[in-house]
Coordinates of C-alpha atoms in Angstrom, one line a residue:
X1 CA -31.8 18.6 -9.1
X2 CA -31.6 15.3 -7.2
X3 CA -30.4 16.0 -3.7
X4 CA -30.4 14.4 -0.3
X5 CA -29.8 15.8 3.2
X6 CA -28.5 13.6 6.0
X7 CA -29.5 14.3 9.5
X8 CA -26.4 12.6 11.0
X9 CA -22.8 13.3 10.1
X10 CA -21.5 11.0 7.5
X11 CA -18.6 8.7 8.5
X12 CA -15.3 10.0 7.2
X13 CA -14.3 7.8 4.3
X14 CA -11.0 6.1 4.9
X15 CA -10.1 7.8 8.1
X16 CA -7.6 6.5 10.5
X17 CA -9.5 3.3 11.6
X18 CA -10.5 2.4 8.0
X19 CA -6.9 2.9 6.8
X20 CA -5.6 0.8 9.7
X21 CA -8.0 -2.0 9.1
X22 CA -7.4 -2.1 5.4
X23 CA -3.7 -1.9 5.7
X24 CA -3.6 -4.6 8.5
X25 CA -5.6 -6.9 6.3
X26 CA -2.6 -6.9 3.9
X27 CA 0.3 -6.6 6.3
X28 CA -1.2 -9.0 8.9
X29 CA -1.8 -11.7 6.3
X30 CA 1.9 -12.5 6.1
X31 CA 1.9 -14.2 9.5
X32 CA 0.4 -17.2 7.8
X33 CA 3.6 -17.9 5.8
X34 CA 6.3 -15.7 7.4
X35 CA 6.2 -17.6 10.7
X36 CA 7.2 -21.0 9.2
X37 CA 9.6 -19.4 6.6
X38 CA 11.6 -17.6 9.3
X39 CA 11.5 -20.4 11.9
X40 CA 13.0 -22.7 9.4
X41 CA 16.1 -20.4 9.2
X42 CA 16.3 -18.8 12.6
X43 CA 15.1 -21.7 14.8
X44 CA 15.1 -20.7 18.4
X45 CA 16.2 -17.2 17.6
X46 CA 13.0 -16.5 15.6
X47 CA 11.5 -14.2 18.3
X48 CA 14.7 -12.1 18.4
X49 CA 14.8 -12.0 14.6
X50 CA 11.2 -10.6 14.4
X51 CA 12.1 -8.0 17.1
X52 CA 15.1 -6.8 15.1
X53 CA 13.2 -6.7 11.8
X54 CA 10.3 -5.0 13.7
X55 CA 12.6 -2.2 14.8
X56 CA 13.8 -1.7 11.2
X57 CA 10.2 -1.7 10.1
X58 CA 9.3 0.9 12.6
X59 CA 11.9 3.2 11.1
X60 CA 10.6 2.3 7.6
X61 CA 7.0 3.1 8.7
X62 CA 8.1 6.5 9.9
X63 CA 9.7 7.1 6.5
X64 CA 6.6 6.1 4.6
X65 CA 4.4 8.2 6.9
X66 CA 6.4 11.4 6.1
X67 CA 6.8 10.5 2.4
X68 CA 3.1 9.7 1.9
X69 CA 2.0 12.9 3.6
X70 CA 4.3 14.9 1.4
X71 CA 3.1 13.1 -1.7
X72 CA -0.3 11.5 -1.1
X73 CA -0.4 9.4 -4.3
X74 CA 0.0 5.8 -5.4
X75 CA 3.7 5.0 -5.9
X76 CA 5.3 5.0 -2.5
X77 CA 9.1 4.9 -2.7
X78 CA 8.9 5.6 -6.4
X79 CA 7.1 8.8 -5.8
X80 CA 9.6 9.8 -3.0
X81 CA 12.6 9.0 -5.2
X82 CA 11.2 11.1 -8.1
X83 CA 11.0 14.2 -5.9
X84 CA 14.1 13.4 -3.8
X85 CA 16.4 12.4 -6.7
X86 CA 15.3 12.0 -10.3
X87 CA 13.3 9.7 -12.7
X88 CA 16.0 7.1 -13.0
X89 CA 16.1 6.4 -9.3
X90 CA 12.3 6.5 -9.3
X91 CA 12.2 3.8 -11.9
X92 CA 14.6 1.6 -10.0
X93 CA 12.4 1.9 -6.9
X94 CA 9.2 1.3 -8.9
X95 CA 10.7 -1.8 -10.6
X96 CA 11.8 -3.1 -7.2
X97 CA 8.2 -2.5 -6.0
X98 CA 6.9 -4.4 -9.0
X99 CA 9.0 -7.4 -8.0
X100 CA 7.5 -7.1 -4.4
X101 CA 4.0 -7.1 -5.8
X102 CA 4.7 -10.1 -8.0
X103 CA 6.2 -12.1 -5.1
X104 CA 3.3 -11.0 -2.8
X105 CA 0.8 -12.3 -5.3
X106 CA 2.7 -15.6 -5.8
X107 CA 3.4 -16.4 -2.1
X108 CA -0.1 -15.4 -0.9
X109 CA -1.8 -17.4 -3.6
X110 CA 0.6 -20.3 -3.0
X111 CA -0.5 -20.6 0.7
X112 CA -4.2 -20.4 0.1
X113 CA -4.5 -24.1 -0.8
X114 CA -2.2 -25.0 2.2
X115 CA -4.8 -23.7 4.6
X116 CA -7.6 -25.3 2.7
X117 CA -5.8 -28.7 3.1
X118 CA -7.9 -29.2 6.2
X119 CA -10.6 -30.3 3.7
X120 CA -8.3 -32.0 1.1
X121 CA -4.9 -33.2 2.3
X122 CA -3.0 -33.2 -1.1
X123 CA -3.3 -29.4 -1.2
X124 CA -0.5 -29.1 1.4
X125 CA 2.2 -30.2 -0.9
X126 CA 3.4 -30.0 -4.6
X127 CA 2.1 -30.1 -7.2
X128 CA -1.5 -29.4 -6.0
X129 CA -0.6 -26.3 -4.0
X130 CA 1.0 -24.9 -7.2
X131 CA -2.1 -25.8 -9.2
X132 CA -4.3 -24.2 -6.5
X133 CA -2.2 -21.1 -6.3
X134 CA -2.2 -20.7 -10.1
X135 CA -6.0 -21.0 -10.2
X136 CA -6.3 -18.3 -7.5
X137 CA -4.1 -15.9 -9.4
X138 CA -5.9 -16.6 -12.7
X139 CA -9.3 -16.1 -11.1
X140 CA -8.4 -12.8 -9.5
X141 CA -6.7 -11.4 -12.6
X142 CA -9.9 -12.2 -14.6
X143 CA -12.1 -10.7 -12.0
X144 CA -10.1 -7.5 -11.9
X145 CA -10.1 -7.2 -15.7
X146 CA -13.8 -7.6 -15.7
X147 CA -13.9 -4.9 -13.0
X148 CA -15.4 -6.6 -10.0
X149 CA -15.1 -4.2 -7.2
X150 CA -13.8 -5.0 -3.7
X151 CA -16.2 -5.0 -0.9
X152 CA -14.3 -2.5 1.3
X153 CA -16.5 -3.0 4.4
X154 CA -16.1 -6.8 4.2
X155 CA -12.3 -6.4 3.9
X156 CA -12.3 -4.2 7.0
X157 CA -14.4 -6.6 8.9
X158 CA -12.2 -9.6 8.0
X159 CA -9.1 -7.6 9.0
X160 CA -10.6 -6.9 12.4
X161 CA -11.6 -10.6 12.8
X162 CA -8.1 -11.6 11.7
X163 CA -6.4 -9.4 14.3
X164 CA -8.8 -10.6 17.0
X165 CA -8.1 -14.2 16.1
X166 CA -4.3 -13.8 16.2
X167 CA -4.6 -12.0 19.5
X168 CA -6.8 -14.8 20.9
X169 CA -4.2 -17.4 19.8
X170 CA -1.6 -15.5 21.7
X171 CA -3.7 -15.3 24.9
X172 CA -4.7 -19.0 24.7
X173 CA -1.1 -19.9 24.0
X174 CA 0.2 -18.0 27.0
X175 CA -2.4 -19.7 29.2
X176 CA -1.9 -23.3 27.9
X177 CA 1.6 -23.9 26.4
X178 CA 4.0 -21.0 26.9
X179 CA 7.2 -22.1 28.5
X180 CA 9.8 -19.5 29.4
X181 CA 12.4 -22.2 29.9
X182 CA 11.8 -23.7 26.5
X183 CA 11.9 -20.3 24.7
X184 CA 14.6 -18.6 26.5
X185 CA 16.9 -21.5 27.3
X186 CA 16.3 -25.0 25.7
X187 CA 15.6 -23.6 22.2
X188 CA 18.8 -21.5 22.1
X189 CA 22.0 -22.7 20.6
X190 CA 24.0 -19.5 19.9
X191 CA 26.1 -19.6 16.8
X192 CA 25.2 -23.3 16.2
X193 CA 21.4 -23.5 15.5
X194 CA 21.1 -21.2 13.7
X195 CA 24.6 -20.3 12.5
X196 CA 25.5 -16.6 12.5
X197 CA 25.2 -16.4 8.8
X198 CA 21.7 -17.9 8.9
X199 CA 20.7 -15.6 11.8
X200 CA 21.7 -12.5 9.7
X201 CA 20.0 -13.9 6.7
X202 CA 16.8 -14.4 8.6
X203 CA 16.5 -10.7 9.4
X204 CA 15.8 -9.5 5.8
X205 CA 13.7 -12.6 5.2
X206 CA 11.6 -11.7 8.3
X207 CA 10.8 -8.4 6.6
X208 CA 8.4 -10.4 4.5
X209 CA 6.2 -10.2 7.6
X210 CA 5.6 -6.5 6.7
X211 CA 4.4 -7.0 3.2
X212 CA 1.8 -4.3 2.4
X213 CA 3.4 -1.2 3.8
X214 CA 3.0 0.3 0.3
X215 CA -0.8 -0.3 0.7
X216 CA -1.1 2.8 2.9
X217 CA 0.7 4.9 0.2
X218 CA -1.8 3.6 -2.4
X219 CA -4.7 4.3 -0.1
X220 CA -3.5 7.8 0.5
X221 CA -5.4 8.8 -2.7
X222 CA -8.6 7.9 -0.8
X223 CA -7.8 9.5 2.5
X224 CA -9.8 12.5 3.6
X225 CA -7.0 14.2 5.5
X226 CA -3.6 12.6 4.8
X227 CA -1.5 14.6 7.2
X228 CA -3.7 13.5 10.1
X229 CA -4.8 10.0 9.0
X230 CA -1.7 8.6 7.3
X231 CA 0.8 8.9 10.2
X232 CA -1.8 7.6 12.8
X233 CA -2.8 4.6 10.6
X234 CA 0.8 3.6 9.9
X235 CA 1.8 3.8 13.6
X236 CA -1.3 1.7 14.5
X237 CA -0.4 -0.9 11.9
X238 CA 3.3 -1.0 13.0
X239 CA 2.3 -1.4 16.6
X240 CA -0.3 -4.1 16.0
X241 CA 2.0 -6.1 13.7
X242 CA 4.9 -5.7 16.0
X243 CA 2.8 -6.9 19.0
X244 CA 1.7 -10.1 17.1
X245 CA 5.1 -10.9 15.7
X246 CA 6.8 -10.4 19.1
X247 CA 4.3 -12.7 21.0
X248 CA 3.1 -15.3 18.6
X249 CA 6.6 -16.8 17.9
X250 CA 7.0 -17.3 21.6
X251 CA 3.9 -19.4 21.6
X252 CA 4.8 -21.2 18.4
X253 CA 8.2 -22.2 19.7
X254 CA 6.8 -23.3 23.0
X255 CA 4.3 -25.5 21.2
X256 CA 6.8 -26.7 18.5
X257 CA 10.2 -26.4 20.2
X258 CA 13.6 -26.9 18.6
X259 CA 14.8 -30.5 18.7
X260 CA 17.7 -32.6 17.4
X261 CA 17.3 -34.3 14.0
X262 CA 20.1 -36.3 12.4
X263 CA 22.9 -34.5 14.3
X264 CA 21.4 -31.1 13.7
X265 CA 18.5 -29.0 15.0
X266 CA 15.1 -28.3 13.6
X267 CA 11.6 -27.3 14.6
X268 CA 8.4 -28.7 13.1
X269 CA 7.3 -25.1 12.6
X270 CA 9.9 -24.7 9.8
X271 CA 10.0 -28.3 8.4
X272 CA 8.2 -29.2 5.1
X273 CA 5.2 -31.5 5.2
X274 CA 5.3 -35.0 3.8
X275 CA 3.3 -36.0 0.7
X276 CA 1.4 -38.8 2.5
X277 CA 0.6 -36.7 5.5
X278 CA 2.5 -35.7 8.6
X279 CA 5.8 -33.9 8.6
X280 CA 6.3 -30.3 9.5
X281 CA 4.2 -27.1 9.3
X282 CA 6.2 -24.8 7.1
X283 CA 3.3 -24.6 4.6
X284 CA 0.7 -23.9 7.3
X285 CA 2.5 -22.7 10.4
X286 CA -0.5 -21.1 12.2
X287 CA -2.5 -24.4 11.8
X288 CA 0.5 -26.1 13.3
X289 CA 0.4 -23.8 16.3
X290 CA -3.4 -24.4 16.7
X291 CA -2.8 -28.2 16.5
X292 CA -0.3 -28.1 19.4
X293 CA -2.0 -25.6 21.7
X294 CA -3.3 -28.4 23.9
X295 CA -6.8 -28.4 22.5
X296 CA -8.7 -31.6 22.0
X297 CA -11.8 -33.2 20.4
X298 CA -14.5 -31.0 19.0
X299 CA -12.8 -27.8 20.2
X300 CA -9.6 -28.6 18.2
X301 CA -11.5 -29.6 15.1
X302 CA -13.6 -26.4 15.1
X303 CA -10.5 -24.3 15.8
X304 CA -8.6 -25.8 12.9
X305 CA -11.5 -25.4 10.4
X306 CA -12.1 -21.8 11.6
X307 CA -8.4 -20.8 11.3
X308 CA -8.0 -22.6 8.0
X309 CA -10.9 -20.9 6.4
X310 CA -10.0 -17.5 7.9
X311 CA -6.4 -17.8 6.8
X312 CA -7.3 -18.8 3.2
X313 CA -9.8 -15.9 3.0
X314 CA -7.2 -13.4 4.3
X315 CA -4.6 -14.7 1.9
X316 CA -7.0 -14.6 -1.0
X317 CA -7.7 -10.9 -0.2
X318 CA -4.0 -10.2 0.1
X319 CA -3.4 -11.8 -3.3
X320 CA -6.1 -9.5 -4.7
X321 CA -4.4 -6.5 -3.1
X322 CA -1.2 -7.5 -4.7
X323 CA -2.9 -7.8 -8.1
X324 CA -4.4 -4.4 -7.7
X325 CA -1.1 -2.9 -6.4
X326 CA 0.8 -4.3 -9.5
X327 CA -1.7 -2.7 -11.8
X328 CA -1.6 0.6 -10.0
X329 CA 2.2 0.8 -10.0
X330 CA 2.3 -0.2 -13.7
X331 CA -0.3 2.5 -14.5
X332 CA 1.7 5.1 -12.6
X333 CA 5.0 4.0 -14.3
X334 CA 3.3 4.3 -17.7
X335 CA 2.0 7.7 -16.7
X336 CA 5.6 8.9 -16.1
X337 CA 6.8 7.3 -19.4
X338 CA 8.9 4.7 -17.6
X339 CA 7.3 1.8 -19.5
X340 CA 5.3 1.8 -22.7
X341 CA 2.0 3.6 -22.7
X342 CA 0.2 0.4 -23.8
X343 CA 0.2 -0.7 -20.1
X344 CA -1.8 2.4 -19.3
X345 CA -4.6 1.8 -21.8
X346 CA -7.9 0.5 -20.5
X347 CA -10.0 -2.3 -21.9
X348 CA -12.6 -0.8 -24.3
X349 CA -15.4 -2.5 -22.6
X350 CA -14.4 -3.0 -18.9
X351 CA -12.4 0.2 -18.6
X352 CA -9.6 -1.6 -16.6
X353 CA -5.8 -1.8 -17.2
X354 CA -6.1 -5.3 -18.7
X355 CA -2.6 -5.7 -20.1
X356 CA -0.8 -4.7 -16.9
X357 CA -3.1 -7.0 -14.9
X358 CA -2.5 -9.9 -17.4
X359 CA 1.3 -9.5 -17.6
X360 CA 2.4 -8.5 -14.1
X361 CA -0.5 -9.7 -12.0
X362 CA -0.9 -12.9 -13.9
X363 CA 1.8 -14.3 -16.2
X364 CA 4.9 -13.2 -14.3
X365 CA 3.4 -14.1 -10.9
X366 CA 2.4 -17.6 -12.0
X367 CA 5.9 -18.0 -13.5
X368 CA 7.7 -17.4 -10.2
X369 CA 5.1 -19.6 -8.5
X370 CA 5.7 -22.6 -10.7
X371 CA 8.9 -23.9 -8.9
X372 CA 6.8 -24.2 -5.8
X373 CA 9.7 -23.1 -3.5
X374 CA 8.7 -20.9 -0.5
X375 CA 12.3 -20.1 0.4
X376 CA 13.0 -18.8 -3.1
X377 CA 9.9 -16.5 -2.9
X378 CA 11.0 -15.3 0.5
X379 CA 14.6 -14.5 -0.8
X380 CA 13.2 -12.7 -3.8
X381 CA 10.9 -10.6 -1.7
X382 CA 13.7 -9.6 0.7
X383 CA 15.8 -8.6 -2.4
X384 CA 13.1 -6.3 -3.8
X385 CA 11.8 -5.0 -0.5
X386 CA 15.1 -4.1 1.0
X387 CA 16.1 -2.2 -2.1
X388 CA 12.8 -0.4 -2.3
X389 CA 12.9 0.5 1.4
X390 CA 16.5 1.7 1.2
X391 CA 15.6 4.1 -1.7
X392 CA 12.6 5.4 0.3
X393 CA 14.9 6.2 3.3
X394 CA 17.5 7.9 1.1
X395 CA 14.8 9.9 -0.6
X396 CA 13.4 11.3 2.6
X397 CA 16.9 12.3 3.7
X398 CA 17.5 14.0 0.3
X399 CA 14.1 15.8 0.6
X400 CA 15.0 17.1 4.0
X401 CA 18.2 18.6 2.5
X402 CA 16.7 19.9 -0.7
X403 CA 13.5 21.4 0.8
X404 CA 14.9 22.4 4.2
X405 CA 13.0 25.6 4.2
X406 CA 9.6 24.3 3.0
X407 CA 6.8 24.4 5.5
X408 CA 5.5 20.9 6.4
X409 CA 2.4 19.9 8.2
X410 CA 3.8 16.6 9.4
X411 CA 7.4 15.7 10.1
X412 CA 8.3 12.2 11.4
X413 CA 10.6 11.9 14.4
X414 CA 13.2 11.6 15.8
X415 CA 15.3 14.3 14.1
X416 CA 18.7 16.1 14.7
X417 CA 19.0 19.8 13.8
X418 CA 22.4 20.3 12.3
X419 CA 23.7 22.7 9.7
X420 CA 20.2 24.2 9.1
X421 CA 18.8 20.7 8.3
X422 CA 16.5 18.5 10.4
X423 CA 18.3 15.2 9.8
X424 CA 15.8 12.3 10.0
X425 CA 17.4 9.9 12.4
X426 CA 14.7 7.3 11.7
X427 CA 15.5 7.3 7.9
X428 CA 19.3 7.2 8.5
X429 CA 19.0 4.2 10.9
X430 CA 16.4 2.5 8.7
X431 CA 18.4 3.1 5.5
X432 CA 21.5 1.6 7.0
X433 CA 19.5 -1.4 8.3
X434 CA 17.7 -2.1 5.0
X435 CA 20.9 -1.6 2.9
X436 CA 22.8 -4.0 5.1
X437 CA 20.0 -6.5 4.9
X438 CA 19.9 -6.2 1.1
X439 CA 23.6 -6.9 1.0
X440 CA 23.2 -10.0 3.2
X441 CA 20.7 -11.4 0.7
X442 CA 22.8 -10.6 -2.3
X443 CA 25.9 -12.2 -0.8
X444 CA 24.4 -15.3 0.8
X445 CA 21.7 -16.3 -1.7
X446 CA 22.8 -17.0 -5.2
X447 CA 19.3 -17.5 -6.5
X448 CA 18.1 -14.2 -5.2
X449 CA 21.3 -12.5 -6.4
X450 CA 21.2 -13.6 -10.0
X451 CA 17.4 -13.5 -10.5
X452 CA 17.1 -10.2 -8.6
X453 CA 20.0 -8.5 -10.4
X454 CA 18.8 -10.0 -13.7
X455 CA 15.3 -8.4 -13.0
X456 CA 16.9 -5.0 -12.4
X457 CA 19.2 -5.3 -15.5
X458 CA 16.3 -6.3 -17.7
X459 CA 14.3 -3.4 -16.4
X460 CA 17.0 -0.8 -16.9
X461 CA 17.7 -2.0 -20.4
X462 CA 14.0 -1.7 -21.3
X463 CA 13.8 1.7 -19.6
X464 CA 16.8 3.1 -21.3
X465 CA 15.7 1.8 -24.8
X466 CA 12.1 3.1 -24.3
X467 CA 13.3 6.5 -23.1
X468 CA 15.9 6.9 -25.9
X469 CA 14.0 5.6 -29.0
X470 CA 10.4 6.2 -28.1
X471 CA 10.1 9.0 -25.6
X472 CA 13.3 10.8 -26.8
X473 CA 14.0 12.0 -23.3
X474 CA 16.9 11.7 -20.9
X475 CA 16.9 8.9 -18.3
X476 CA 16.7 11.4 -15.4
X477 CA 14.1 13.7 -16.9
X478 CA 10.5 13.5 -15.6
X479 CA 8.0 13.3 -18.5
X480 CA 4.3 13.0 -18.0
X481 CA 2.3 11.0 -20.5
X482 CA -0.4 13.0 -22.4
X483 CA -4.0 12.5 -21.7
X484 CA -5.3 9.7 -23.9
X485 CA -8.6 10.5 -25.7
X486 CA -10.6 8.3 -28.0
X487 CA -13.4 5.8 -28.1
X488 CA -11.1 2.8 -27.8
X489 CA -9.3 4.2 -24.8
X490 CA -12.3 5.9 -23.1
X491 CA -10.2 8.2 -20.9
X492 CA -11.8 11.6 -21.6
X493 CA -13.1 13.1 -18.3
X494 CA -12.2 9.9 -16.5
X495 CA -10.8 11.9 -13.7
X496 CA -12.8 14.9 -12.4
X497 CA -11.9 17.4 -9.7
X498 CA -14.4 19.6 -8.0
X499 CA -13.4 22.3 -5.5
X500 CA -16.2 22.5 -2.8
X501 CA -17.2 24.7 0.1
X502 CA -20.5 25.2 2.0
X503 CA -23.1 26.6 -0.3
X504 CA -25.4 26.0 -3.3
X505 CA -22.8 26.7 -5.9
X506 CA -20.6 23.8 -4.8
X507 CA -23.6 21.5 -4.7
X508 CA -24.5 22.5 -8.2
X509 CA -21.0 21.8 -9.4
X510 CA -20.8 18.4 -7.7
X511 CA -24.3 17.6 -9.1
X512 CA -23.1 18.4 -12.6
X513 CA -19.9 16.5 -12.2
X514 CA -21.8 13.4 -11.0
X515 CA -24.0 13.5 -14.1
X516 CA -20.8 13.7 -16.2
X517 CA -19.2 10.9 -14.3
X518 CA -22.2 8.7 -14.4
X519 CA -22.2 8.8 -18.2
X520 CA -18.5 8.0 -18.5
X521 CA -17.9 5.8 -15.4
X522 CA -15.5 8.5 -14.1
X523 CA -14.1 9.2 -10.7
X524 CA -14.5 12.4 -8.8
X525 CA -12.2 14.0 -6.3
X526 CA -14.0 16.7 -4.2
X527 CA -11.5 19.1 -2.7
X528 CA -12.1 21.5 0.1
X529 CA -9.3 23.9 1.2
X530 CA -8.8 25.2 4.7
X531 CA -7.1 28.5 4.3
X532 CA -4.4 28.9 7.0
X533 CA -3.4 32.5 7.9
X534 CA 0.2 33.4 7.4
X535 CA 0.8 34.1 11.0
X536 CA -0.2 30.5 12.0
X537 CA 1.7 27.2 11.2
X538 CA 0.1 24.9 8.6
X539 CA -0.8 22.3 11.3
X540 CA -2.6 25.0 13.4
X541 CA -5.9 23.8 15.0
X542 CA -8.8 25.4 13.0
X543 CA -11.8 23.4 14.2
X544 CA -14.5 25.7 12.7
X545 CA -12.9 25.8 9.3
X546 CA -12.2 22.1 9.3
X547 CA -15.8 21.4 10.3
X548 CA -17.1 23.5 7.5
X549 CA -14.8 21.9 5.0
X550 CA -15.8 18.4 6.1
X551 CA -19.5 19.4 5.9
X552 CA -19.0 20.4 2.3
X553 CA -17.1 17.1 1.5
X554 CA -19.9 15.1 3.2
X555 CA -22.5 16.8 1.1
X556 CA -20.5 16.0 -2.1
X557 CA -20.2 12.4 -1.1
X558 CA -23.9 12.2 -0.4
X559 CA -24.8 13.7 -3.8
X560 CA -22.4 11.2 -5.4
X561 CA -24.2 8.3 -3.8
X562 CA -27.5 9.4 -5.4
X563 CA -25.9 9.0 -8.8
X564 CA -24.0 5.8 -7.9
X565 CA -20.7 7.7 -8.4
X566 CA -17.7 7.4 -6.1
X567 CA -16.7 10.8 -4.7
X568 CA -13.5 10.8 -2.8
X569 CA -13.2 13.7 -0.4
X570 CA -9.8 15.4 0.2
X571 CA -9.2 18.1 2.8
X572 CA -6.3 20.4 2.0
X573 CA -4.6 23.0 4.2
X574 CA -2.9 25.8 2.4
X575 CA -2.1 29.5 2.3
X576 CA -3.6 30.0 -1.1
X577 CA -6.6 27.9 -2.1
X578 CA -6.1 28.4 -5.9
X579 CA -2.6 27.2 -5.9
X580 CA -3.5 24.2 -3.7
X581 CA -6.3 23.1 -6.1
X582 CA -4.0 23.4 -9.1
X583 CA -1.3 21.3 -7.5
X584 CA -3.9 18.7 -6.5
X585 CA -5.2 18.6 -10.1
X586 CA -1.6 18.2 -11.4
X587 CA -0.9 15.4 -9.0
X588 CA -4.1 13.5 -9.9
X589 CA -3.7 14.1 -13.6
X590 CA -7.2 15.5 -13.6
X591 CA -8.9 15.8 -17.1
X592 CA -11.4 18.5 -16.1
X593 CA -12.0 20.8 -13.1
X594 CA -15.6 21.7 -12.4
X595 CA -16.2 24.9 -10.4
X596 CA -19.5 26.3 -9.1
X597 CA -20.2 29.9 -10.2
X598 CA -20.6 32.6 -7.4
X599 CA -24.2 33.4 -6.4
X600 CA -25.7 36.5 -8.0
X601 CA -26.5 38.0 -4.6
X602 CA -22.9 37.7 -3.5
X603 CA -20.9 39.0 -6.5
X604 CA -18.0 40.4 -4.4
X605 CA -16.7 37.2 -2.7
X606 CA -13.1 38.1 -3.4
X607 CA -11.5 34.9 -2.1
X608 CA -13.6 32.7 -4.3
X609 CA -13.3 34.9 -7.4
X610 CA -9.5 35.2 -7.0
X611 CA -9.4 31.4 -6.6
X612 CA -11.4 30.8 -9.8
X613 CA -9.2 33.3 -11.7
X614 CA -6.0 31.6 -10.6
X615 CA -7.4 28.2 -11.5
X616 CA -8.5 29.4 -15.0
X617 CA -5.0 30.8 -15.6
X618 CA -2.9 27.9 -14.2
X619 CA -5.0 24.8 -14.5
X620 CA -3.3 21.8 -16.1
X621 CA -6.6 20.7 -17.7
X622 CA -9.9 22.0 -19.0
X623 CA -12.0 24.0 -16.5
X624 CA -15.7 24.2 -16.5
X625 CA -17.6 26.8 -14.5
X626 CA -21.1 25.6 -13.6
X627 CA -23.8 28.3 -13.1
X628 CA -27.2 27.8 -11.5
X629 CA -30.3 29.5 -12.7
X630 CA -29.8 32.5 -10.5
X631 CA -26.2 32.9 -11.5
X632 CA -27.2 32.7 -15.1
X633 CA -29.9 35.2 -14.7
X634 CA -27.4 37.6 -13.2

């Protein structure tokens, strides 16, 4: 049996730092377009708008932290709504999320050529930025259909470089151009520039700065210990993004202050560029900041090239994340019979969800990109995001009421104990804020109102028709799609779950599962359960048990690497290991569970045998018990 022992401890796959870096790579990319978009509306009040939206985002981050720990699966607000309310509300949240992904793809791709205009000036304006954005989307959709895998370490490295660069711009800006008088006095024209209606509209538009919060929910599938890693990573992302968005606008409006234009007020930061060159920096605001930092000569030229290439690369990765996110949410929706199962089927050769990638990642994204209007994209994102966030907040409130007595390892704060319920103040505040922001967009922006409501209406009509005439189920009923089996679909044993613990039997099980996975290009989830005694809370510190569980998971990952198979480790804390494993298999829609047989010299290991017995009786899929030579001989 091929095996490898590692002398040093393996790095925890997607722990808090990796989750933070990956999520920041998506969330932090929005600075490259959000800064100009918001400044064009809020003018001198742009820093205040980002602070207000940042406070709302902090409440939203707390909601997503608790919800993702409760349900560590792709789906985000849709998954929260399914458990807090019903399938109909879950569909509305998922359909709003789909709109968010489509807009994220379109706007990120649209700004890639803007930052590459340092090499070719026409890329700054229509129609060449539209052409460039469409090419970026087409390329990424094709690459994802073929199945080109992301370089995770490269993404993490670029995210760290991106954050360091943004921080450096802030420090240089404070040293060279920051002017308190300009920012806190000369730029301010309360109620005039901007008007109060524009100021309130800018708040939901500024939430585009936080695109990618759903990324952490999607990555929860890959986290080793979600109750520990997810809240930390979300709080780190929220803190880092808030710090950049609080300080960088101060520098930007010092370098590009508000000025009078034709009897009104404007800032070059939010003005559109001109076709022949010159004009404003709405299409490349960070390059505009660099150009007005007071740098000169070679230093300025190098800085512009560096920031332009970095921004284009980060936006390219963010576009790809949107394409992947759209395919994941589509796959999840089809798995719960919200949309036709054809969107769940994989390409017979490449084993990727080609139709969902083509339709939602490609065709629809390019369609909303074609008008070439950044403000329209921002309005549409605000419409979808505020609705999705509001449903997420409401779902957490509902879950606190419905499951008031259920033990939780992580509970976000602050809370108010009243009537036997720990009312989540963060979700109440966040829900009121996002609901009000959504109403502002609907009332003030006719394009977002009619296109957004049309998107929801179309989705609900398709959902109701599909449920009634194809699924034959109620709108509020949760129905899981059956496992698809067949050579054209190639889904048999595509998802394998292996319970592991220290010992040879678990290594034999993971070895067999890897051979099975290597033949079918399957994924493996290795699960190790830390059994928490009844007299202790679920979040009790059990260092020895956790160390043993992590050692077993590390061994599973190492064996998977020998076969070229991705093994995702998941640490669970539970009272009963069998029940925890069955729930994890149900949540992952596992096609087969592979369990190692007890050793012949230890036939009376009661915990393990009881666990196996429970799994065999209650598993939602096939179960295979793998026996080594000694176990077979016994």
